[in-house]
Short mmCIF file of C-alpha atoms in Angstrom, two decimals:
data_model
loop_
_atom_site.label_atom_id
_atom_site.label_comp_id
_atom_site.label_asym_id
_atom_site.label_seq_id
_atom_site.Cartn_x
_atom_site.Cartn_y
_atom_site.Cartn_z
CA MET A 1 -10.84 12.72 -23.90
CA THR A 2 -12.39 9.10 -24.79
CA ALA A 3 -14.18 7.80 -21.87
CA LEU A 4 -13.48 4.61 -20.15
CA SER A 5 -15.48 2.91 -18.23
CA ARG A 6 -14.64 1.17 -14.11
CA ARG A 7 -13.62 -2.46 -15.71
CA GLY A 8 -12.02 -0.76 -17.99
CA VAL A 9 -9.34 1.72 -16.23
CA LEU A 10 -8.81 -1.37 -13.54
CA LYS A 11 -8.05 -3.07 -16.83
CA SER A 12 -5.56 -0.70 -18.70
CA LEU A 13 -3.48 0.12 -15.51
CA PRO A 14 -0.15 -1.50 -15.74
CA LEU A 15 0.15 -5.16 -14.70
CA ALA A 16 3.19 -6.95 -12.89
CA ALA A 17 5.09 -8.75 -15.82
CA GLY A 18 3.85 -11.79 -17.38
CA ALA A 19 0.59 -11.28 -15.82
CA VAL A 20 -2.63 -12.67 -17.29
CA VAL A 21 -5.81 -14.19 -16.23
CA ALA A 22 -5.67 -17.12 -14.81
CA ALA A 23 -7.48 -20.14 -16.11
CA GLY A 24 -10.59 -22.38 -14.87
CA ALA A 25 -11.47 -24.65 -11.75
CA ALA A 26 -8.35 -26.87 -11.31
CA SER A 27 -8.70 -30.62 -11.51
CA PRO A 28 -7.85 -31.92 -8.20
CA PRO A 29 -10.57 -33.21 -6.15
CA ALA A 30 -12.00 -30.62 -3.03
CA ALA A 31 -11.00 -32.94 -0.17
CA ALA A 32 -7.99 -34.04 -1.34
CA ARG A 33 -6.97 -29.86 -1.75
CA GLN A 34 -8.19 -29.59 1.40
CA ALA A 35 -5.61 -32.37 3.12
CA ALA A 36 -2.73 -31.33 0.94
CA ASP A 37 -2.90 -27.32 1.54
CA PRO A 38 -2.46 -25.70 5.06
CA PRO A 39 -6.05 -24.51 6.58
CA PHE A 40 -6.44 -20.58 5.62
CA PRO A 41 -5.27 -18.86 8.63
CA GLU A 42 -6.28 -15.01 10.31
CA PRO A 43 -4.04 -13.34 11.04
CA GLU A 44 -4.54 -12.00 15.17
CA THR A 45 -6.64 -9.29 15.82
CA ARG A 46 -6.35 -6.63 18.44
CA SER A 47 -9.72 -3.97 18.63
CA SER A 48 -11.07 -1.05 19.96
CA SER A 49 -13.27 -0.89 23.48
CA PRO A 50 -16.22 -0.04 22.87
CA ASP A 51 -16.55 1.87 26.53
CA THR A 52 -13.43 3.77 25.82
CA GLY A 53 -13.26 4.01 21.98
CA ARG A 54 -9.52 3.11 22.65
CA LEU A 55 -7.16 0.86 20.95
CA THR A 56 -4.29 0.33 23.40
CA THR A 57 -1.72 -1.61 21.90
CA ARG A 58 1.62 -2.83 21.40
CA LEU A 59 4.01 -3.51 18.58
CA THR A 60 7.61 -5.09 19.75
CA VAL A 61 10.04 -5.10 16.00
CA ARG A 62 12.96 -7.82 16.39
CA PHE A 63 14.34 -11.03 14.17
CA THR A 64 12.48 -13.28 14.21
CA ASP A 65 13.05 -17.21 13.06
CA LEU A 66 9.38 -17.97 10.99
CA ASP A 67 8.69 -21.45 10.25
CA VAL A 68 6.36 -21.29 6.32
CA PRO A 69 5.36 -24.48 5.32
CA GLY A 70 6.45 -24.98 1.39
CA VAL A 71 9.00 -22.12 1.97
CA GLY A 72 11.11 -23.46 5.28
CA ARG A 73 12.84 -22.14 7.81
CA VAL A 74 12.85 -17.80 7.73
CA SER A 75 14.75 -15.36 9.28
CA THR A 76 13.36 -11.86 9.12
CA ARG A 77 12.08 -8.87 11.30
CA THR A 78 8.67 -8.95 12.39
CA TYR A 79 5.90 -6.97 14.02
CA GLU A 80 4.73 -8.91 16.72
CA GLY A 81 6.58 -12.90 15.96
CA THR A 82 4.12 -12.80 12.78
CA VAL A 83 4.15 -12.08 9.76
CA PRO A 84 1.89 -10.43 8.66
CA GLY A 85 1.21 -8.59 12.29
CA PRO A 86 -2.08 -8.10 13.91
CA THR A 87 -5.16 -6.60 12.33
CA LEU A 88 -5.55 -3.16 14.36
CA ARG A 89 -9.77 -2.85 14.45
CA VAL A 90 -10.71 0.73 14.94
CA HIS A 91 -13.81 3.13 14.50
CA PRO A 92 -14.33 6.73 13.35
CA GLY A 93 -14.02 8.84 16.78
CA ASP A 94 -11.56 6.29 17.89
CA SER A 95 -8.19 6.89 19.21
CA LEU A 96 -5.21 4.82 18.23
CA ASP A 97 -2.33 4.16 20.28
CA ILE A 98 0.75 1.94 19.78
CA THR A 99 3.69 2.08 21.71
CA GLN A 100 6.34 0.35 19.00
CA VAL A 101 9.30 -1.29 20.91
CA ASN A 102 12.35 -1.37 18.62
CA ALA A 103 14.38 -4.76 19.74
CA LEU A 104 16.37 -4.85 16.53
CA PRO A 105 20.17 -4.96 17.28
CA ALA A 106 21.71 -1.81 16.16
CA ASN A 107 22.40 -0.46 12.57
CA GLY A 108 26.08 -0.84 11.69
CA ASP A 109 25.84 2.47 9.40
CA ALA A 110 26.41 4.52 12.30
CA ALA A 111 28.10 7.49 9.84
CA HIS A 112 25.42 7.81 6.87
CA GLU A 113 25.62 11.32 4.33
CA GLU A 114 23.49 10.47 1.54
CA MET A 115 20.12 10.52 2.17
CA ASN A 116 19.02 8.32 -0.96
CA LEU A 117 20.55 5.35 -0.98
CA PRO A 118 19.40 2.96 1.78
CA HIS A 119 19.97 2.88 5.29
CA HIS A 120 19.61 2.25 9.36
CA PHE A 121 18.29 -1.35 8.42
CA ASN A 122 17.37 -1.30 12.31
CA SER A 123 15.72 2.51 11.95
CA PHE A 124 12.04 2.31 11.39
CA ASN A 125 8.56 4.74 11.94
CA LEU A 126 4.83 3.81 11.81
CA HIS A 127 2.81 4.75 8.77
CA THR A 128 -0.74 4.06 8.40
CA HIS A 129 -1.53 3.86 4.94
CA GLY A 130 -4.94 5.93 3.84
CA MET A 131 -5.47 7.01 6.78
CA HIS A 132 -7.10 10.55 6.58
CA VAL A 133 -5.60 11.65 9.96
CA ASP A 134 -2.87 13.78 11.53
CA PRO A 135 0.42 13.50 9.88
CA THR A 136 2.48 15.31 12.47
CA GLY A 137 3.35 15.07 15.99
CA GLU A 138 3.12 11.51 17.13
CA ALA A 139 0.20 10.78 14.63
CA ASP A 140 1.19 9.61 11.23
CA ASN A 141 4.26 11.38 10.87
CA VAL A 142 6.98 9.23 8.54
CA PHE A 143 9.60 11.63 9.15
CA ARG A 144 10.32 11.19 12.91
CA VAL A 145 12.68 7.73 13.47
CA PHE A 146 12.64 4.30 15.85
CA GLU A 147 16.24 4.30 16.90
CA PRO A 148 16.91 0.36 18.12
CA ALA A 149 18.40 1.11 22.46
CA ALA A 150 21.76 2.38 22.45
CA VAL A 151 22.99 -0.38 25.01
CA ARG A 152 23.11 -4.30 23.24
CA GLY A 153 20.46 -6.31 24.73
CA THR A 154 17.62 -3.79 26.03
CA ALA A 155 15.13 -2.55 23.34
CA ALA A 156 13.53 1.06 22.49
CA GLY A 157 10.21 2.28 23.04
CA TYR A 158 8.30 4.75 21.34
CA ARG A 159 4.50 5.75 20.83
CA THR A 160 2.15 6.80 18.33
CA ARG A 161 -0.93 7.79 19.11
CA VAL A 162 -3.93 8.46 15.72
CA ASP A 163 -7.05 10.51 16.58
CA VAL A 164 -9.53 8.79 13.54
CA PRO A 165 -11.78 11.08 12.63
CA VAL A 166 -15.41 11.31 13.44
CA ASN A 167 -16.09 11.30 9.97
CA HIS A 168 -13.28 9.55 8.50
CA PRO A 169 -14.93 6.67 5.60
CA ALA A 170 -14.79 3.23 7.10
CA GLY A 171 -12.54 0.35 5.22
CA THR A 172 -9.18 -1.48 4.32
CA TYR A 173 -5.81 0.19 5.50
CA TRP A 174 -2.76 -0.44 6.67
CA TYR A 175 0.67 0.21 8.42
CA HIS A 176 3.66 -0.72 8.15
CA PRO A 177 7.33 1.16 8.17
CA HIS A 178 8.25 4.02 6.79
CA HIS A 179 11.57 5.12 7.26
CA HIS A 180 13.32 6.69 4.26
CA GLY A 181 15.85 4.08 3.65
CA SER A 182 14.84 1.01 5.56
CA THR A 183 11.45 1.23 3.85
CA ALA A 184 11.76 -1.21 1.04
CA THR A 185 13.91 -4.06 2.98
CA GLN A 186 11.61 -4.25 5.52
CA VAL A 187 8.64 -4.41 4.12
CA LEU A 188 10.18 -7.11 2.07
CA GLY A 189 10.29 -9.13 4.85
CA GLY A 190 6.54 -8.98 5.70
CA MET A 191 6.70 -6.14 8.28
CA ALA A 192 3.67 -5.01 7.55
CA GLY A 193 -0.47 -5.73 8.92
CA VAL A 194 -4.41 -4.72 8.01
CA LEU A 195 -6.09 -1.91 9.20
CA VAL A 196 -9.91 -1.38 9.66
CA VAL A 197 -11.86 0.97 10.03
CA GLU A 198 -15.07 -0.60 11.43
CA GLY A 199 -18.47 1.87 10.27
CA ASP A 200 -21.74 2.64 7.94
CA VAL A 201 -20.71 -0.32 5.03
CA ASP A 202 -20.15 -3.26 7.32
CA GLU A 203 -23.88 -2.30 8.43
CA VAL A 204 -25.45 -2.98 5.28
CA PRO A 205 -27.90 -6.08 5.83
CA GLU A 206 -26.18 -7.93 2.67
CA ILE A 207 -22.19 -7.43 3.88
CA ALA A 208 -22.77 -7.97 7.68
CA ALA A 209 -24.73 -11.35 6.61
CA ALA A 210 -21.26 -12.30 4.89
CA ARG A 211 -18.17 -13.91 6.16
CA GLU A 212 -15.47 -11.56 6.57
CA VAL A 213 -12.32 -12.66 5.16
CA VAL A 214 -8.60 -10.56 5.43
CA VAL A 215 -6.95 -11.59 2.77
CA CYS A 216 -3.02 -9.83 3.89
CA VAL A 217 -0.36 -10.28 0.60
CA SER A 218 3.31 -10.43 1.94
CA GLU A 219 6.17 -10.36 -1.13
CA LEU A 220 8.98 -11.82 1.04
CA LYS A 221 12.44 -11.74 -0.88
CA VAL A 222 14.34 -15.19 1.08
CA SER A 223 18.08 -16.35 -0.28
CA GLY A 224 19.29 -18.63 2.25
CA GLY A 225 16.80 -18.80 4.84
CA ARG A 226 16.71 -14.88 5.55
CA VAL A 227 15.45 -11.57 4.02
CA PRO A 228 18.53 -9.56 2.86
CA ASP A 229 19.16 -5.98 2.90
CA LEU A 230 19.34 -3.85 0.17
CA THR A 231 22.95 -3.21 0.27
CA SER A 232 22.95 -2.53 -3.66
CA HIS A 233 21.41 -2.02 -6.29
CA GLY A 234 20.58 -5.37 -7.39
CA VAL A 235 20.77 -7.53 -3.95
CA TYR A 236 16.47 -8.87 -4.60
CA ASP A 237 17.11 -9.29 -8.62
CA GLY A 238 18.05 -12.60 -8.47
CA ILE A 239 16.23 -13.95 -6.01
CA ALA A 240 12.08 -14.75 -6.55
CA SER A 241 9.35 -13.43 -4.44
CA THR A 242 7.81 -15.34 -2.74
CA PHE A 243 4.09 -14.45 -1.72
CA LEU A 244 2.45 -15.64 1.05
CA VAL A 245 -1.43 -14.49 2.01
CA ASN A 246 -1.78 -14.33 5.65
CA GLY A 247 1.64 -15.48 6.09
CA VAL A 248 1.08 -18.77 4.41
CA LYS A 249 2.01 -19.64 0.90
CA ASN A 250 -1.16 -20.61 -0.88
CA PRO A 251 -3.61 -21.49 1.82
CA VAL A 252 -6.82 -22.70 0.94
CA LEU A 253 -10.14 -21.24 2.24
CA THR A 254 -13.73 -22.83 1.69
CA ILE A 255 -17.03 -21.02 0.22
CA ALA A 256 -20.47 -22.87 -0.44
CA PRO A 257 -22.24 -22.72 -3.61
CA GLY A 258 -23.95 -19.24 -3.28
CA GLU A 259 -22.88 -17.92 0.09
CA ILE A 260 -21.02 -14.56 -0.06
CA GLN A 261 -17.96 -13.55 1.69
CA ARG A 262 -16.30 -10.20 1.49
CA TRP A 263 -12.79 -10.15 1.10
CA ARG A 264 -10.47 -7.38 2.13
CA ILE A 265 -7.77 -7.77 0.10
CA VAL A 266 -4.37 -5.51 0.87
CA ASN A 267 -1.35 -5.95 -1.70
CA ALA A 268 1.16 -5.84 0.84
CA GLY A 269 3.98 -6.14 -1.21
CA ALA A 270 7.33 -3.32 -1.88
CA LEU A 271 7.93 -4.34 -5.88
CA THR A 272 5.18 -6.60 -7.19
CA ALA A 273 1.82 -5.64 -8.39
CA HIS A 274 -0.96 -7.85 -8.55
CA PHE A 275 -4.10 -8.49 -11.52
CA LEU A 276 -6.36 -10.68 -9.28
CA SER A 277 -8.28 -12.68 -11.11
CA LEU A 278 -10.21 -15.78 -9.56
CA ALA A 279 -12.13 -17.49 -12.57
CA GLY A 280 -14.84 -19.46 -12.62
CA GLN A 281 -16.62 -17.43 -9.67
CA GLU A 282 -18.38 -14.14 -9.62
CA MET A 283 -16.58 -11.22 -7.85
CA HIS A 284 -18.38 -7.64 -7.36
CA GLN A 285 -15.76 -4.61 -6.32
CA ILE A 286 -16.78 -2.62 -3.33
CA ALA A 287 -14.03 -0.78 -2.56
CA CYS A 288 -11.09 1.26 -3.34
CA ASP A 289 -8.45 1.93 -1.05
CA GLY A 290 -10.19 2.20 1.98
CA VAL A 291 -13.26 4.10 0.23
CA THR A 292 -16.44 2.61 -0.57
CA PHE A 293 -18.42 3.04 -3.83
CA MET A 294 -22.38 3.90 -4.47
CA GLU A 295 -23.12 0.61 -5.34
CA PRO A 296 -21.69 -3.15 -6.11
CA VAL A 297 -19.27 -2.55 -9.51
CA ALA A 298 -18.97 -6.89 -11.10
CA THR A 299 -15.76 -7.89 -11.83
CA THR A 300 -13.43 -10.38 -13.91
CA GLY A 301 -9.83 -9.03 -12.41
CA LEU A 302 -8.51 -6.39 -11.39
CA THR A 303 -5.20 -4.76 -10.65
CA LEU A 304 -3.81 -4.14 -7.76
CA PRO A 305 -0.38 -2.17 -6.68
CA MET A 306 1.84 -2.10 -3.90
CA GLY A 307 0.14 -0.36 -1.63
CA GLY A 308 -3.44 -1.28 -3.25
CA ARG A 309 -6.04 -2.60 -1.69
CA VAL A 310 -10.04 -4.05 -2.59
CA ASP A 311 -12.85 -4.74 -0.83
CA VAL A 312 -14.62 -7.06 -2.96
CA LEU A 313 -17.76 -9.69 -2.81
CA VAL A 314 -17.13 -12.99 -3.81
CA LYS A 315 -20.58 -15.56 -4.33
CA GLY A 316 -19.00 -19.50 -4.76
CA GLY A 317 -20.35 -20.87 -8.15
CA ARG A 318 -20.47 -24.52 -9.03
CA PRO A 319 -18.07 -27.24 -6.70
CA GLY A 320 -14.96 -27.03 -7.67
CA THR A 321 -11.27 -25.97 -6.82
CA TYR A 322 -10.45 -22.55 -7.83
CA GLN A 323 -7.28 -20.08 -8.14
CA LEU A 324 -7.24 -16.60 -7.26
CA THR A 325 -3.93 -15.62 -8.85
CA GLY A 326 -1.85 -12.14 -8.40
CA GLY A 327 1.34 -11.86 -10.29
CA GLY A 328 1.33 -14.16 -13.24
CA PRO A 329 -1.06 -17.04 -14.61
CA SER A 330 1.09 -19.41 -12.36
CA GLN A 331 0.99 -17.50 -9.33
CA HIS A 332 -1.63 -19.00 -6.38
CA LEU A 333 -2.38 -16.25 -3.64
CA LEU A 334 -5.22 -18.60 -2.77
CA THR A 335 -7.29 -21.49 -3.23
CA LEU A 336 -10.98 -21.72 -3.02
CA VAL A 337 -12.81 -24.66 -2.80
CA VAL A 338 -16.13 -24.30 -3.17
CA THR A 339 -18.31 -27.28 -1.20
CA GLY A 340 -20.82 -28.02 0.33
CA ALA A 341 -24.87 -27.33 1.06
CA ALA A 342 -26.34 -24.69 -1.76
CA ARG A 343 -27.26 -20.88 0.07
CA SER A 344 -29.01 -17.89 -1.38
CA MET A 345 -27.67 -15.16 -0.52
CA ALA A 346 -27.96 -11.55 -2.45
CA LEU A 347 -25.68 -8.90 -3.01
CA PRO A 348 -26.55 -5.22 -2.04
CA ALA A 349 -28.22 -2.89 -4.15
CA ALA A 350 -26.92 -0.06 -2.90
CA LEU A 351 -23.80 0.82 -0.90
CA PRO A 352 -23.32 4.13 1.38
CA GLY A 353 -20.36 5.38 -0.47
CA ARG A 354 -17.91 8.68 -1.03
CA PRO A 355 -19.56 10.50 -4.35
CA PRO A 356 -16.87 10.08 -7.16
CA GLU A 357 -16.94 14.49 -7.63
CA LEU A 358 -15.09 17.26 -7.11
CA PRO A 359 -15.83 20.54 -8.88
CA GLU A 360 -13.64 22.06 -11.24
CA PRO A 361 -10.18 22.77 -9.99
CA THR A 362 -8.69 26.27 -10.02
CA ARG A 363 -5.11 25.40 -10.28
CA ARG A 364 -3.07 22.82 -11.86
CA ARG A 365 0.70 20.61 -11.52
CA THR A 366 2.09 17.68 -13.78
CA LEU A 367 5.13 15.97 -12.42
CA THR A 368 7.38 13.42 -13.84
CA PHE A 369 8.69 9.48 -12.91
CA ARG A 370 11.65 9.33 -14.10
CA SER A 371 14.72 7.50 -14.01
CA TYR A 372 18.31 7.10 -15.34
CA GLU A 373 20.65 4.73 -15.46
CA ASN A 374 24.00 4.27 -14.46
CA VAL A 375 24.77 7.69 -13.31
CA PHE A 376 26.35 6.94 -9.98
CA SER A 377 29.09 4.99 -9.30
CA GLY A 378 29.13 2.45 -6.36
CA ALA A 379 26.05 0.27 -5.62
CA PHE A 380 23.41 1.86 -6.21
CA PRO A 381 24.12 3.47 -9.87
CA ASN A 382 20.60 4.66 -10.56
CA ALA A 383 19.36 8.00 -10.22
CA TYR A 384 15.59 7.70 -9.35
CA ARG A 385 13.98 10.73 -10.11
CA ILE A 386 10.55 13.33 -9.63
CA LEU A 387 10.78 15.78 -11.92
CA GLY A 388 8.04 18.72 -13.36
CA ASP A 389 5.96 20.98 -10.65
CA GLY A 390 8.18 21.35 -7.66
CA GLU A 391 10.81 18.98 -8.55
CA THR A 392 14.22 19.28 -5.77
CA PRO A 393 16.54 22.55 -7.33
CA PRO A 394 20.85 21.28 -7.89
CA ALA A 395 22.38 21.87 -5.26
CA ASP A 396 25.11 23.19 -6.92
CA ALA A 397 24.59 23.88 -11.02
CA ARG A 398 27.77 25.73 -12.09
CA GLY A 399 29.38 24.78 -15.20
CA GLY A 400 25.72 22.98 -15.88
CA ARG A 401 26.82 20.44 -12.82
CA GLN A 402 23.15 18.70 -11.58
CA ASP A 403 24.48 16.80 -8.42
CA THR A 404 22.58 13.86 -6.41
CA ALA A 405 19.81 16.26 -5.19
CA TRP A 406 18.15 17.46 -8.52
CA GLY A 407 14.92 15.95 -8.66
CA ARG A 408 15.25 13.17 -6.15
CA TYR A 409 14.24 13.05 -1.97
CA SER A 410 15.28 15.79 -0.02
CA PRO A 411 13.67 15.89 3.19
CA ASP A 412 14.60 19.65 3.91
CA HIS A 413 12.80 21.05 0.57
CA VAL A 414 9.09 20.89 0.75
CA ASN A 415 7.64 20.15 -3.17
CA GLN A 416 4.12 21.23 -3.30
CA ARG A 417 2.68 23.22 -0.80
CA VAL A 418 -1.39 22.29 -1.14
CA ARG A 419 -4.21 25.13 0.59
CA LEU A 420 -6.98 22.99 2.52
CA GLY A 421 -10.15 23.25 0.23
CA GLU A 422 -8.99 24.35 -3.06
CA VAL A 423 -9.51 22.04 -5.38
CA GLU A 424 -6.39 20.80 -8.26
CA GLU A 425 -5.74 18.99 -10.73
CA TRP A 426 -2.54 16.45 -11.17
CA THR A 427 -0.78 14.66 -13.55
CA VAL A 428 1.39 12.18 -13.09
CA VAL A 429 3.29 10.89 -15.90
CA ASN A 430 5.63 8.06 -15.71
CA ASP A 431 8.75 8.63 -18.50
CA SER A 432 10.77 5.60 -16.98
CA HIS A 433 12.37 3.19 -19.92
CA ALA A 434 14.44 0.64 -17.71
CA HIS A 435 12.28 0.78 -14.42
CA SER A 436 8.92 1.32 -16.18
CA HIS A 437 6.32 0.21 -13.41
CA HIS A 438 6.11 3.04 -10.71
CA PRO A 439 2.84 3.36 -8.27
CA PHE A 440 1.69 6.66 -7.18
CA HIS A 441 0.37 7.73 -3.06
CA LEU A 442 -0.08 10.24 -1.51
CA HIS A 443 -0.31 10.50 1.82
CA THR A 444 -3.01 11.27 3.90
CA ASN A 445 -6.19 12.63 1.32
CA HIS A 446 -7.59 10.23 -1.63
CA PHE A 447 -7.72 11.89 -4.88
CA LEU A 448 -10.45 11.20 -7.04
CA LEU A 449 -9.39 9.38 -10.79
CA THR A 450 -10.69 11.46 -13.73
CA ALA A 451 -8.44 9.64 -16.68
CA VAL A 452 -5.63 7.29 -17.52
CA ASP A 453 -3.22 8.16 -20.42
CA ASN A 454 -5.80 11.06 -21.50
CA ARG A 455 -9.27 8.60 -21.25
CA ARG A 456 -11.78 10.11 -19.07
CA LEU A 457 -12.98 7.62 -16.99
CA ALA A 458 -17.17 7.59 -17.31
CA THR A 459 -16.65 6.64 -13.35
CA PRO A 460 -14.10 8.54 -11.42
CA ILE A 461 -12.62 6.72 -8.19
CA TRP A 462 -10.51 7.37 -5.44
CA HIS A 463 -7.16 6.44 -4.57
CA ASP A 464 -4.41 6.72 -2.48
CA THR A 465 -2.39 4.76 -4.61
CA VAL A 466 -2.42 4.21 -9.02
CA ALA A 467 -0.65 2.59 -10.85
CA VAL A 468 0.83 4.84 -13.86
CA PRO A 469 1.30 3.07 -16.96
CA PRO A 470 4.75 2.80 -18.64
CA LYS A 471 5.59 5.70 -21.05
CA GLY A 472 1.99 6.78 -19.67
CA SER A 473 -0.47 9.25 -17.59
CA VAL A 474 -2.80 8.97 -15.14
CA THR A 475 -5.13 12.86 -13.73
CA PHE A 476 -6.86 12.96 -10.91
CA ARG A 477 -8.66 15.63 -9.05
CA LEU A 478 -7.49 16.96 -5.41
CA ARG A 479 -9.54 18.90 -2.68
CA ALA A 480 -6.90 18.79 0.70
CA GLU A 481 -8.79 19.07 3.98
CA ASP A 482 -8.76 19.23 7.91
CA PHE A 483 -5.16 18.56 8.54
CA THR A 484 -1.73 21.45 7.98
CA GLY A 485 1.25 19.78 8.53
CA ARG A 486 4.04 18.25 6.18
CA SER A 487 3.13 14.73 4.49
CA MET A 488 4.41 12.75 2.22
CA LEU A 489 3.58 11.52 -1.92
CA HIS A 490 6.12 8.93 -3.47
CA CYS A 491 6.94 5.90 -5.94
CA HIS A 492 5.49 3.00 -4.23
CA GLN A 493 7.89 0.55 -5.44
CA LEU A 494 9.95 1.31 -2.06
CA GLN A 495 12.96 0.50 -3.54
CA HIS A 496 12.88 3.87 -6.20
CA GLY A 497 11.27 5.22 -3.16
CA ASP A 498 14.48 4.45 -0.72
CA GLU A 499 16.65 5.83 -3.86
CA GLY A 500 15.33 9.22 -3.86
CA MET A 501 11.60 9.04 -5.88
CA MET A 502 9.95 11.23 -2.94
CA GLN A 503 8.96 14.75 -2.30
CA VAL A 504 7.70 16.69 0.28
CA VAL A 505 3.83 17.36 0.45
CA GLU A 506 2.77 21.05 2.90
CA TYR A 507 -0.40 21.22 4.06
CA VAL A 508 -1.76 24.79 4.31
CA ASN A 509 -4.55 26.79 5.32
#
């Protein structure tokens, strides 16, 4: 097994179609650029009380007409009338108490028998993506369903309470709906928000001195002034993705030469990975998926799968105008203007990170992500399977026939039972052809990525979401801790997940 450096693995993971590193600084002068583009926005922030250690808040979901500069008027489902929703900030040991109000109209497809066809687009629940918290009860329980009110003109309320462990990693997470069948539609409409756990890394003097910037990248599918529901397989194929940062298309952010800023970057999209490049500026990664590194790592570009997060320190270089690019060289996510008096700020030499190590595994599993084209009749002809260890069996195998349950999500079937404290090694294989982009996401516990395409990483990296290379594989170690109960793993290309590329994981003592 050939060793692969941390920078090497970040570049080796699959890119969105056509993604390449961007060119250098753009030509317009800084003043003209600032006048032409909207100023950099920040989402509303809601923080826990230092007196009570609790963040008590309300998130109302309703259809909202948004006026998006550069895009126009968009009708879509939102949290609190904005894309993204409010940024929620807590500390280890805090409680997050959310009342969610479903002010959406009743579902038109009330009777729905096929679990793995997208459905019930006005039902949702809440997933605190990446958080190491209880997956049961009223916490991070994605098996719950928050239905619209039965009486027209009213709204239904549902409570989520998440107790953050006292030893929870400080870092960048996010929240989004996770009702099976409606997740892709709702996230592609902008239903998402950033969730920050503050802690030890924020107290490092060099990081505390840096300006903190939330960069929540949303992917909207807008057609005719609205985000259509996923009512057939190809409904989004002819619609170009609209990428927004904190709800604005290509906002402008300023930085002084020599200034260091800390960016919390979240890929809150459902379909597109980003190869993040900021040519001409110095970037150092300090965290991945909410887990802090042991030291900053210099980088020239980062692959960010759907659902993934990175924390980077950006140091302003020569005065000028630069672009953070994402899904392709011409896909500008934000504009960075380097201007003003030079500053002298330092990078931290060390960080209070989680050591990238686990003992030798005592159990191994192999999962294979595979899709099949044109195997079903109707609006959704493709099958998205998870095969290998723990695959869902055929409901009826008589005469060699395998029905739609084979290898697809069944809420009543536990695919993987994982014992707390036991170290396992998993290999996830991407064996798809036409639908080759499959980010792997595990709920409740992080895992330690050790190899990509059988090439060992020189320094393993903690993840909760990782891109699996087309016709390739990733290998990681997992030690589940603290929480028992049913949870999930799935493809975080959310249309694939809604159509069955998902499994039930049960954590047991």
